Coordinates of C-alpha atoms and ligand atoms in Angstrom, one line a residue:
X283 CA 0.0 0.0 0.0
X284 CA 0.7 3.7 -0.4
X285 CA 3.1 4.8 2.7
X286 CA 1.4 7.9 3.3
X287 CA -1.9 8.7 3.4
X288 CA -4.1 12.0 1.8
X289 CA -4.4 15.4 3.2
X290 CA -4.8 17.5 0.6
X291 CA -7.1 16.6 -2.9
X292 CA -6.6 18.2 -6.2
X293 CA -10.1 17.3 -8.3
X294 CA -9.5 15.5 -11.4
X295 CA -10.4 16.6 -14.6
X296 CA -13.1 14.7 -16.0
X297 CA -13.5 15.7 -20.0
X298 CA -15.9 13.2 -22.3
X299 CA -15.0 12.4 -25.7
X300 CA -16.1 14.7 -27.5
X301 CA -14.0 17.3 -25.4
X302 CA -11.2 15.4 -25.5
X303 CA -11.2 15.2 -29.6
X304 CA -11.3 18.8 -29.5
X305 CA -9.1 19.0 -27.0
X306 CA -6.4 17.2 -29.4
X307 CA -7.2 18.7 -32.6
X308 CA -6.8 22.2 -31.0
X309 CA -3.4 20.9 -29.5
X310 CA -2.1 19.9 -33.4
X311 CA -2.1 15.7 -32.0
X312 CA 0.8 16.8 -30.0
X313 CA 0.3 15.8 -26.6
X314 CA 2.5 18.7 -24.9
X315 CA -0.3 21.4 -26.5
X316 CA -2.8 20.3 -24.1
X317 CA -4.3 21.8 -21.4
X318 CA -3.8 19.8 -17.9
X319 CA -7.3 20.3 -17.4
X320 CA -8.4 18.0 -20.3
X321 CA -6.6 15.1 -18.9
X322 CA -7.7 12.6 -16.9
X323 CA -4.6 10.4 -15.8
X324 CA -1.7 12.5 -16.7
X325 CA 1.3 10.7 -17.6
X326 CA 3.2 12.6 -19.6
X327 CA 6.2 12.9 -17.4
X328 CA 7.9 12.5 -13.6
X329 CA 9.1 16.1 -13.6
X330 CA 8.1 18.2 -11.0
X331 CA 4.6 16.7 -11.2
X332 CA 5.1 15.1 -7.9
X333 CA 2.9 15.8 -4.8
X334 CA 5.3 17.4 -1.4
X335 CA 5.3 16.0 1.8
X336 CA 3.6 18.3 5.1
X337 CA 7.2 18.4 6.1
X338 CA 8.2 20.2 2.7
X339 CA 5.4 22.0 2.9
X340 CA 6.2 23.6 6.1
X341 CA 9.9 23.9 5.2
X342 CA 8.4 26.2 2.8
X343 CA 7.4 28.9 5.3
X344 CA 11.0 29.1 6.9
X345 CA 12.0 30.4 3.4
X346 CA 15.0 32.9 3.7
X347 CA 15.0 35.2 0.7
X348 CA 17.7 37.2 1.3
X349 CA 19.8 38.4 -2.0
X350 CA 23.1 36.9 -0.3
X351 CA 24.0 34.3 2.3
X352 CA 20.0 33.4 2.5
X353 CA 19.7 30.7 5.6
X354 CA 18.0 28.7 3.2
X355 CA 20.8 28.3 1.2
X356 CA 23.3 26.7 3.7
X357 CA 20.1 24.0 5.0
X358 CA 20.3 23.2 1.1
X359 CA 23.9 23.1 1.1
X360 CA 23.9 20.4 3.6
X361 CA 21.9 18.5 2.4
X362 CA 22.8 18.2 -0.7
X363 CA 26.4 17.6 0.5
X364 CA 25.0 15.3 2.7
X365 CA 23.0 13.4 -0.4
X366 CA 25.7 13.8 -2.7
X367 CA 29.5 13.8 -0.8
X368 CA 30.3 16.5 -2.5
X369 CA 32.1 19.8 -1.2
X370 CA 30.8 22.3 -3.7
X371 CA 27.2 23.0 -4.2
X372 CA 25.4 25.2 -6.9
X373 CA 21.9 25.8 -7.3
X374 CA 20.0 25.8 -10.7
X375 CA 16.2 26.4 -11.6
X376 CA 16.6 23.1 -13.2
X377 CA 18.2 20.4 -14.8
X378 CA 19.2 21.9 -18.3
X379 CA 20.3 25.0 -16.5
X380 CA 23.2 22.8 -15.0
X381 CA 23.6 21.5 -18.4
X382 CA 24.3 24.9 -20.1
X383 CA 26.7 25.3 -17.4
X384 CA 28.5 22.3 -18.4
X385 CA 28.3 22.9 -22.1
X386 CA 29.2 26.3 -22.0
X387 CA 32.2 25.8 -19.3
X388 CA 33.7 22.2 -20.1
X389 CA 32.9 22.1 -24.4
X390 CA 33.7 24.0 -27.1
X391 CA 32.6 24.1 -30.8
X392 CA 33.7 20.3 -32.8
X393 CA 34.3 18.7 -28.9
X394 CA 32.7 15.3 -28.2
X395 CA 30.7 13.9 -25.3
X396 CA 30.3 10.4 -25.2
X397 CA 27.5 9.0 -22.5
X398 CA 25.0 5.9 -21.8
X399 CA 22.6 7.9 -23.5
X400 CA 22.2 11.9 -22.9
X401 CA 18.7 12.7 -21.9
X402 CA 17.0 14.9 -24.8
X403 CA 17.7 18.2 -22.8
X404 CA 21.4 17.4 -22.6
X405 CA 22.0 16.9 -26.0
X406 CA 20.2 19.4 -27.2
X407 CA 22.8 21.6 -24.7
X408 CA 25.6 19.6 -26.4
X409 CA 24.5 20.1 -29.9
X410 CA 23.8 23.8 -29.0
X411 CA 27.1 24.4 -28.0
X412 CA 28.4 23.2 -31.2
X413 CA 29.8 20.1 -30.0
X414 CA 29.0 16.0 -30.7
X415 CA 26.5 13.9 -28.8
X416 CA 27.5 10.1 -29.1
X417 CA 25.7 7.6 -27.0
X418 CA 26.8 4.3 -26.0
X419 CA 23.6 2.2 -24.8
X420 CA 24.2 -1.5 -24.0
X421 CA 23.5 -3.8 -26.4
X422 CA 20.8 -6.0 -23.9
X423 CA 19.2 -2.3 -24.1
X424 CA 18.1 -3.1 -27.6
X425 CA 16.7 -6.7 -26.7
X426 CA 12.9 -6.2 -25.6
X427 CA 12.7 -9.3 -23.7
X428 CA 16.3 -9.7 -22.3
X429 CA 16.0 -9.9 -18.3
X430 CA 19.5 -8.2 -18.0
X431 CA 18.9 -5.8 -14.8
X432 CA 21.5 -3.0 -15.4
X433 CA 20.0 -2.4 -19.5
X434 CA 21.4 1.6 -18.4
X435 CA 24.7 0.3 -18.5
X436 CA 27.0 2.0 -21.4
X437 CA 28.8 0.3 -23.8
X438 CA 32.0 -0.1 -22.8
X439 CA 33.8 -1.2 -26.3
X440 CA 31.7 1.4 -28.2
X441 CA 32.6 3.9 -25.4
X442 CA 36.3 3.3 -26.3
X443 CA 35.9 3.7 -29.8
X444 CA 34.7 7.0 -29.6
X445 CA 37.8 7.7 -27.2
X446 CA 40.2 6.8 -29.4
X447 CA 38.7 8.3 -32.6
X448 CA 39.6 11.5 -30.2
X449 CA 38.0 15.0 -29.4
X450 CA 36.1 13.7 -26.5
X451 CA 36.0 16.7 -23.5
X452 CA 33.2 15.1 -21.0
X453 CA 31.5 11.8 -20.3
X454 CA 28.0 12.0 -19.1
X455 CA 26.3 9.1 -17.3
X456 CA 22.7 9.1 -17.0
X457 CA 21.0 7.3 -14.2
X458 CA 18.3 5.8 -14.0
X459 CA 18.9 5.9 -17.9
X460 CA 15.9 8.1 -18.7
X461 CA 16.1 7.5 -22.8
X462 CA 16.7 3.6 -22.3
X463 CA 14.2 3.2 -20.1
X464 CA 14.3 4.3 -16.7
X465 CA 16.7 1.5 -16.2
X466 CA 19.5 1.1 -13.5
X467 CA 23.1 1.3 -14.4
X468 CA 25.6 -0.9 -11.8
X469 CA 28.4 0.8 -9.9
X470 CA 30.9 -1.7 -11.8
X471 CA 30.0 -0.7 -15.1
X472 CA 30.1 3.2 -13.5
X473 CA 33.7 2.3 -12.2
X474 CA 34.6 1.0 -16.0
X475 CA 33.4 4.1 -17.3
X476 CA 35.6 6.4 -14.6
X477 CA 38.8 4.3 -15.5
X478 CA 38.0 5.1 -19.3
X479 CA 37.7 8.6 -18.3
X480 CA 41.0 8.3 -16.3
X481 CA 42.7 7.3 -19.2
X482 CA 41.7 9.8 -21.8
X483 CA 41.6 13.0 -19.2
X484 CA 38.2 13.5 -19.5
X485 CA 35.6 14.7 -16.9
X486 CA 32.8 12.4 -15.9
X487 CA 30.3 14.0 -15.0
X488 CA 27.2 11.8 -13.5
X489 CA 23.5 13.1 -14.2
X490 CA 21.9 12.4 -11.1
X491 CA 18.1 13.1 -12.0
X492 CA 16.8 9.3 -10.4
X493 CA 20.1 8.2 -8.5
X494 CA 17.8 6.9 -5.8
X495 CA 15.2 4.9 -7.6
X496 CA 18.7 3.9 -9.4
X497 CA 20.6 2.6 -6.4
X498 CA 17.3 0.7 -5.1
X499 CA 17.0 -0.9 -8.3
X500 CA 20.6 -2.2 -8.7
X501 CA 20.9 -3.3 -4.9
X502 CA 18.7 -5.9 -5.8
X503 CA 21.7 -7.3 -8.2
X504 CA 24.4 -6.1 -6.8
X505 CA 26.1 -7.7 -3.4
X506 CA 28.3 -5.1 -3.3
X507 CA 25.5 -2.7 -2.3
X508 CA 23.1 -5.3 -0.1
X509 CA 25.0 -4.0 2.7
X510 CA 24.6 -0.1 2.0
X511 CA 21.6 2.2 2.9
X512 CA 20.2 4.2 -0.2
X513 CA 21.6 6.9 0.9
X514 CA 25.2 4.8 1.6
X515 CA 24.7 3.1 -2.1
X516 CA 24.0 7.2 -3.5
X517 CA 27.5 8.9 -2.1
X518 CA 29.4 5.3 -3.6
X519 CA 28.0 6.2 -7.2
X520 CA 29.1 9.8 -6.8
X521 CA 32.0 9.1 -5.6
X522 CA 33.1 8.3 -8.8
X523 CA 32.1 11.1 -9.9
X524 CA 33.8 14.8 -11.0
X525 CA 30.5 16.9 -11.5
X526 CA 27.0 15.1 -10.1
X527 CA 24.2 17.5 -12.3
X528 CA 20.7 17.0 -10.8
X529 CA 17.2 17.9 -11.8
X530 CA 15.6 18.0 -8.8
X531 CA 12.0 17.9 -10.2
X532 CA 12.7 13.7 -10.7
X533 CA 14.5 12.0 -7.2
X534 CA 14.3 15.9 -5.5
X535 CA 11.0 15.5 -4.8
X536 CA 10.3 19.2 -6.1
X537 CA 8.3 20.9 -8.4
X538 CA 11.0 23.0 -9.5
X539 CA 14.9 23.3 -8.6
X540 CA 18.4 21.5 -9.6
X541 CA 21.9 21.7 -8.7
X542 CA 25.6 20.9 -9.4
X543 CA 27.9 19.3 -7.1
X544 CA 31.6 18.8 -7.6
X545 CA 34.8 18.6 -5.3
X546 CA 36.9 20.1 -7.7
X547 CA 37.5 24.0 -6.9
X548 CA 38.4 25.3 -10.6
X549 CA 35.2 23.6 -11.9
X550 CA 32.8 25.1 -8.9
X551 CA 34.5 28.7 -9.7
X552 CA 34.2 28.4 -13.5
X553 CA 30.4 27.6 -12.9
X554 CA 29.9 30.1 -10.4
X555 CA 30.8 32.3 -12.4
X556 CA 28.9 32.0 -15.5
X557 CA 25.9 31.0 -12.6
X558 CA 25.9 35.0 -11.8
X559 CA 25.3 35.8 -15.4
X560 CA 22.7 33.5 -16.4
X561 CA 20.9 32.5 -13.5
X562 CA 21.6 34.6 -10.3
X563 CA 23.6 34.8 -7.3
X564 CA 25.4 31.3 -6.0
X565 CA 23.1 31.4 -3.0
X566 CA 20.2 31.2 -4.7
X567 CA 21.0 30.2 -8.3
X568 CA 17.4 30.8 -9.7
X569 CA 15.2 29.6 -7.5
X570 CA 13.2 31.3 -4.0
X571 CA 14.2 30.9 -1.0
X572 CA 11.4 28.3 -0.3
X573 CA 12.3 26.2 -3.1
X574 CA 16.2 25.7 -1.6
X575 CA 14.2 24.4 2.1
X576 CA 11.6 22.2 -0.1
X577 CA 14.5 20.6 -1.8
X578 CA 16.4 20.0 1.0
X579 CA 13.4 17.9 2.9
X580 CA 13.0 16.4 -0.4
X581 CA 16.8 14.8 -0.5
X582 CA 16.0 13.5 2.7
X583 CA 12.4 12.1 2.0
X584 CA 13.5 10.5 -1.4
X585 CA 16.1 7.7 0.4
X586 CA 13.6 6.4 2.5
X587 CA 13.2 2.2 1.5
X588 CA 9.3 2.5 2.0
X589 CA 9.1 5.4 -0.4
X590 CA 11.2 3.5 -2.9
X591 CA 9.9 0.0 -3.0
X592 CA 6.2 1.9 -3.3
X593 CA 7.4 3.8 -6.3
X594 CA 9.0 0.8 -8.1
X595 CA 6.3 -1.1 -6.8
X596 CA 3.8 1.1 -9.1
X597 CA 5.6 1.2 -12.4
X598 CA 6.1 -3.2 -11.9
X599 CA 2.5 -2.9 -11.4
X600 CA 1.3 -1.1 -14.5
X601 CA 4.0 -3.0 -16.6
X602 CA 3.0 -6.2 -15.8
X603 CA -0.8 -5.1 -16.3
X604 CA 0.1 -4.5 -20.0
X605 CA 2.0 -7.3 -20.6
X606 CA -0.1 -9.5 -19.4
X607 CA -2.5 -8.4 -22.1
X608 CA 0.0 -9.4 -24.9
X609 CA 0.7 -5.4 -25.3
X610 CA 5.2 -5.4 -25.5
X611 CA 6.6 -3.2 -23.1
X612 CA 10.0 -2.7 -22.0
X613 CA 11.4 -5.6 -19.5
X614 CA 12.6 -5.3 -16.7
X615 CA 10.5 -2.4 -15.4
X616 CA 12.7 0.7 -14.5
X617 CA 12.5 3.1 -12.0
X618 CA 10.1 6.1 -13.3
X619 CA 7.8 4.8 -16.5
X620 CA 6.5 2.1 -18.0
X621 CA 8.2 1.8 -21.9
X622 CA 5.4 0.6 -24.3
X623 CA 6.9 -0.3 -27.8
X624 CA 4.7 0.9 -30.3
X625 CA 6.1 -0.2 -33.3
X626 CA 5.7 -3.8 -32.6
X627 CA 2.1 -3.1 -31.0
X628 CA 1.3 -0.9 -33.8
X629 CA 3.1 -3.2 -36.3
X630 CA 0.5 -2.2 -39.3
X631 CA 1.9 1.4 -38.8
X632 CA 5.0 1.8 -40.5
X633 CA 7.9 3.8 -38.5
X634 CA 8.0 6.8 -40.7
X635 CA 4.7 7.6 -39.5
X636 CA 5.3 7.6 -36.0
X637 CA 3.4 4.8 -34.4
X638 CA 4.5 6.3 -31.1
X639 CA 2.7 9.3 -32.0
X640 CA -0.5 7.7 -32.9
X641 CA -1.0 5.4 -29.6
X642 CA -0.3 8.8 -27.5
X643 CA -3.7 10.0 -29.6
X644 CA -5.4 6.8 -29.2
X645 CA -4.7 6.9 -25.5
X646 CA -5.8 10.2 -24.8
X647 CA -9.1 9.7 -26.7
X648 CA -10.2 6.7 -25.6
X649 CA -8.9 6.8 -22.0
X650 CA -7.8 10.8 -21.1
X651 CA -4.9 9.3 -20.5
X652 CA -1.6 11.6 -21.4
X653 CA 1.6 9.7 -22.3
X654 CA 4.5 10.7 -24.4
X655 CA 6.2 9.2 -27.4
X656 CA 9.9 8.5 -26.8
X657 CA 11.0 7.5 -30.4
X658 CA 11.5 9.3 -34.1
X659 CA 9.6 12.4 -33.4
X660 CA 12.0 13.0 -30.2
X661 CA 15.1 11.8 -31.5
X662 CA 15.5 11.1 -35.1
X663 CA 17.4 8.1 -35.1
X664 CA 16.4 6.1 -31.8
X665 CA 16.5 2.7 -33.1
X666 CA 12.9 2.5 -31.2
X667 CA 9.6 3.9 -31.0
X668 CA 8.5 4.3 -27.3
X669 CA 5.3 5.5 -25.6
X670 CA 6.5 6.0 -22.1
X671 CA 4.1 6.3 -19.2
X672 CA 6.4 8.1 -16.6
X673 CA 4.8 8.4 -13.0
X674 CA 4.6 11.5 -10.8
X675 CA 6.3 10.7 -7.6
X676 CA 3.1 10.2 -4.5
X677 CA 0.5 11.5 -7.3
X678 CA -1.4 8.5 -8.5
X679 CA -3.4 5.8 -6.6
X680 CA -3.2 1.6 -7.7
X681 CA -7.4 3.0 -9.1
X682 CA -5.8 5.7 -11.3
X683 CA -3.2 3.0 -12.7
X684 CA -6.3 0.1 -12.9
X685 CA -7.9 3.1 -15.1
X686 CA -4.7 3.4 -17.4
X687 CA -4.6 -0.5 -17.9
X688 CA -8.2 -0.1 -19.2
X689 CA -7.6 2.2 -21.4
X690 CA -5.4 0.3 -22.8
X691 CA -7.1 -2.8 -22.7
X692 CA -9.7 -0.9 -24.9
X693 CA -7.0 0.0 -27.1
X694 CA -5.6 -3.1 -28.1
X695 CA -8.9 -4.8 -29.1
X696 CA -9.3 -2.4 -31.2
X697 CA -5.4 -0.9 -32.4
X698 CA -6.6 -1.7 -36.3
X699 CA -8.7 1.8 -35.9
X700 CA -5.9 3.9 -35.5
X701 CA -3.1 4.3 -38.0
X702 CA -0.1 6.8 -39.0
X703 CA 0.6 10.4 -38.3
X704 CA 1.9 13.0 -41.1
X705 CA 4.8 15.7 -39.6
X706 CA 3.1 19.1 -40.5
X707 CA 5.6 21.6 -38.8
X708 CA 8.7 21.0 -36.2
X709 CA 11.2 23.0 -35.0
X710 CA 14.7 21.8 -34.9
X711 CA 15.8 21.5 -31.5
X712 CA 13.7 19.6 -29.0
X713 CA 11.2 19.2 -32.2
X714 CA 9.0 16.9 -30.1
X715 CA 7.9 19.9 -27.6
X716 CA 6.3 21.8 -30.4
X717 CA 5.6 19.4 -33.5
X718 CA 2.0 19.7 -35.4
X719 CA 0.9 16.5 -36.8
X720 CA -2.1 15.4 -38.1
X721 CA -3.7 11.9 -38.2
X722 CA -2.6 10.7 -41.6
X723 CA -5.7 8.1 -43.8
X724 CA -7.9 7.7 -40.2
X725 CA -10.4 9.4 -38.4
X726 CA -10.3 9.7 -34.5
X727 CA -13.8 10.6 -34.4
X728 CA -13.8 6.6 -34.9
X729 CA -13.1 5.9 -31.4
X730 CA -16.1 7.4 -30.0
X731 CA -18.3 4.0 -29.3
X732 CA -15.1 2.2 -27.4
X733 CA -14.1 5.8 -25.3
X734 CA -14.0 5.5 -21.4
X735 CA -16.2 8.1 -19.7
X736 CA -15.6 8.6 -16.2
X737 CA -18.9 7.9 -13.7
X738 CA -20.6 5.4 -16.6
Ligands
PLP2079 C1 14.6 15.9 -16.6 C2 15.9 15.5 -16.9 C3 16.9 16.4 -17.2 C4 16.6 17.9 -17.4 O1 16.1 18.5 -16.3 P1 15.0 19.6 -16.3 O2 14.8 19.9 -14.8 O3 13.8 19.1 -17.0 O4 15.6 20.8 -17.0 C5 18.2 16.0 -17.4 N1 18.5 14.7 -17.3 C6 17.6 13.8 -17.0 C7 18.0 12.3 -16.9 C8 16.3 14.1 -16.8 O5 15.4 13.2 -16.5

């Protein structure tokens, strides 16, 4: 069961079908153009759409916002300290804050960064900045059904290749491997990756975003950590690393807020400094007062075991709902989503038409539901075509989730209805936050007699 219990209700929105179609022809069948109050169960993503604690919340009220040497900042200080082992703490509004500090800082035009896979935000920082993403994914990644536990593991041969074919300023390991599936990377393959690093004088830098639904998952594999607390199994990750980046809206337990961490002192000056510029003042870094005490409760809340099992208690849950309905998704379940694979589901929509795309429409019509596609319209040449289901951290109930299996239980009986989706307008960076598309030789006004309504 849930270990907490409700104190404070946020009503849910309710819309029937023929609301909803509106609702996703208005939003050009692009699931981030809708209003949150036309969706029912709202998956899109983990970030910052997690419910606080009545400890965060109180923590909000002692708030310091002074300009300078704000009492808030040094509670945050500690505790991320505490969290990660780290000596030097910065704060950001946000993940991709940190990351243009680390592009703009550690890369320059025609550098590489080589990673397990760079979360769409950090490329696009990379790429931004001129320089070259490569990712390394482990081969098991690719295999649907493998049971290999640490599929967030990077490739350590192709990891080397890109080495030696030279230019390569910063390594960047994801974890929980967002792209790859929420899915945990172990501290040997971590270690491997730091001795590569050693060798070729490059910074590893350790993106932090689900570090503790990471740990939990790979203590269950690894004897080394069976011994270690979360928060124990945490500082032995970053201790390997030379920067720890953190969006704080994912294992932070925030809505908003982020930070950087390192122990080295020319890389904390070099990003305080450009911190001034683009963000604000190293004791605050872009964020309230309240946001630095919220975060700091949040650091502590997030390495609790009950907490944890819960969480990846949920995702197993919803996973093995869908699977057991013949629908393929991603094996072992990860730490934050459940990873649908559309293109097999979907097989009578070819991949050039973003499959992906199409179930995100099917889902919302039918169920409410919101989900995201994690495949060609995100990243043009992911050898996949995702739907992810990511769940907000304390948000949802088991009912909400029995509602999501429905929908797609709904869904599948009848996937023949829906087909392809035609690419009318994209932007080149992060294209998948602002695409049009438009349902390409179907109608989605022909899923009116199987749609869910809410109270029937
Ligand atoms: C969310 C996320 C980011 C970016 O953080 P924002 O807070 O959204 O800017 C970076 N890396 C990973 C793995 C993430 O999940």
């Amino acid at each position: 069961m849930e270990p907490y219990r409700i104190k404070v209700v946020q009503a849910l929105p309710t819309p029937p079908f023929g609301e909803r179609l509106e609702a996703i022809r208005r939003a050009h069948f692009n699931v981030f153009f809708l209003p949150a109050s036309r969706v029912m169960v709202d998956l899109l993503t983990d970030s910052g759409t997690g419910a606080m604690s009545d400890r965060q919340w109180s923590a909000l009220m002692r708030g310091d916002e002074s300009y300078a040497g704000a009492e808030s900042f040094f509670r945050f200080e500690a505790a991320v300290q505490k969290f990660t082992g780290k000596r030097h703490v910065i704060p950001v509004h946000q993940g991709r804050a940190a990351e243009k500090i680390l592009a703009f800082t550690l890369l320059k035009p025609g550098d590489r960064v080589v990673s397990n896979t760079l979360f769409d935000t950090t490329r696009a920082n990379v790429v931004f900045r001129g320089a070259e993403a490569v990712d390394c994914p482990h081969p098991e990644s690719r295999n649907l059904a493998s049971t290999y536990p640490f599929k967030g593991d990077a490739d350590l041969d192709a990891m080397e290749r890109a080495f030696r074919e030279g230019k390569v300023r910063m390594v960047v390991m994801t974890l929980t491997n967002n792209t790859a599936g929420g899915q945990p990377v172990s501290l040997q393959n971590l270690r491997a990756v730091r001795e590569l690093a050693d060798r070729y004088g490059a910074p590893l830098v350790v993106d932090a975003a689900r570090i503790a639904e990471n740990v939990f998952l790979a203590r269950r594999h690894d004897p080394e950590l069976q011994d270690l607390s979360i928060a124990e199994g945490i500082r032995a990750y970053l201790a390997l690393a030379d920067v720890v980046t953190m969006s704080a809206k994912k294992d932070g337990l925030v809505n908003i807020g982020g930070f950087l961490a390192t122990d080295r002192e020319d890389l904390a000056e070099a990003f305080q400094n450009f911190l001034v510029v683009f963000e604000g003042f190293p004791t605050y870094g872009g964020l309230a007062g309240r946001d630095l005490e919220a975060l700091a409760v949040g650091l502590e809340e997030v390495v609790d075991e009950r907490y944890l099992a819960h969480r990846v208690e949920q995702v197993a849950w919803l996973a093995g709902a869908l699977r057991e309905m013949g629908i393929p998704v991603l094996w072992p379940p990860g730490g934050h989503a459940v990873f649908v694979e559309a293109a097999t589901w979907m097989a009578h929509i070819p991949r050039e038409v973003f499959p992906g795309v199409a179930v995100t429409v099917g889902l919302y019509l039918v169920g409410g539901v919101r989900a995201v596609e994690v495949g060609r319209l995100m990243f043009e040449d992911l050898p996949y075509e995702w739907v992810r289901l990511a769940i907000p951290r304390r948000t949802y109930t088991r009912s909400h989730l029995a509602w999501v299996a429905r929908t797609f239980e709904v869904l599948h009986t009848a996937r023949e209805r829906i087909r392809g989706m035609e690419l009318v307008h994209a932007p080149r960076l992060l294209r998948h936050f602002r695409a049009h598309l438009a349902p390409r030789d179907w109608n989605p006004e022909a899923l009116a007699d199987i749609a869910l309504e809410v109270g029937e």
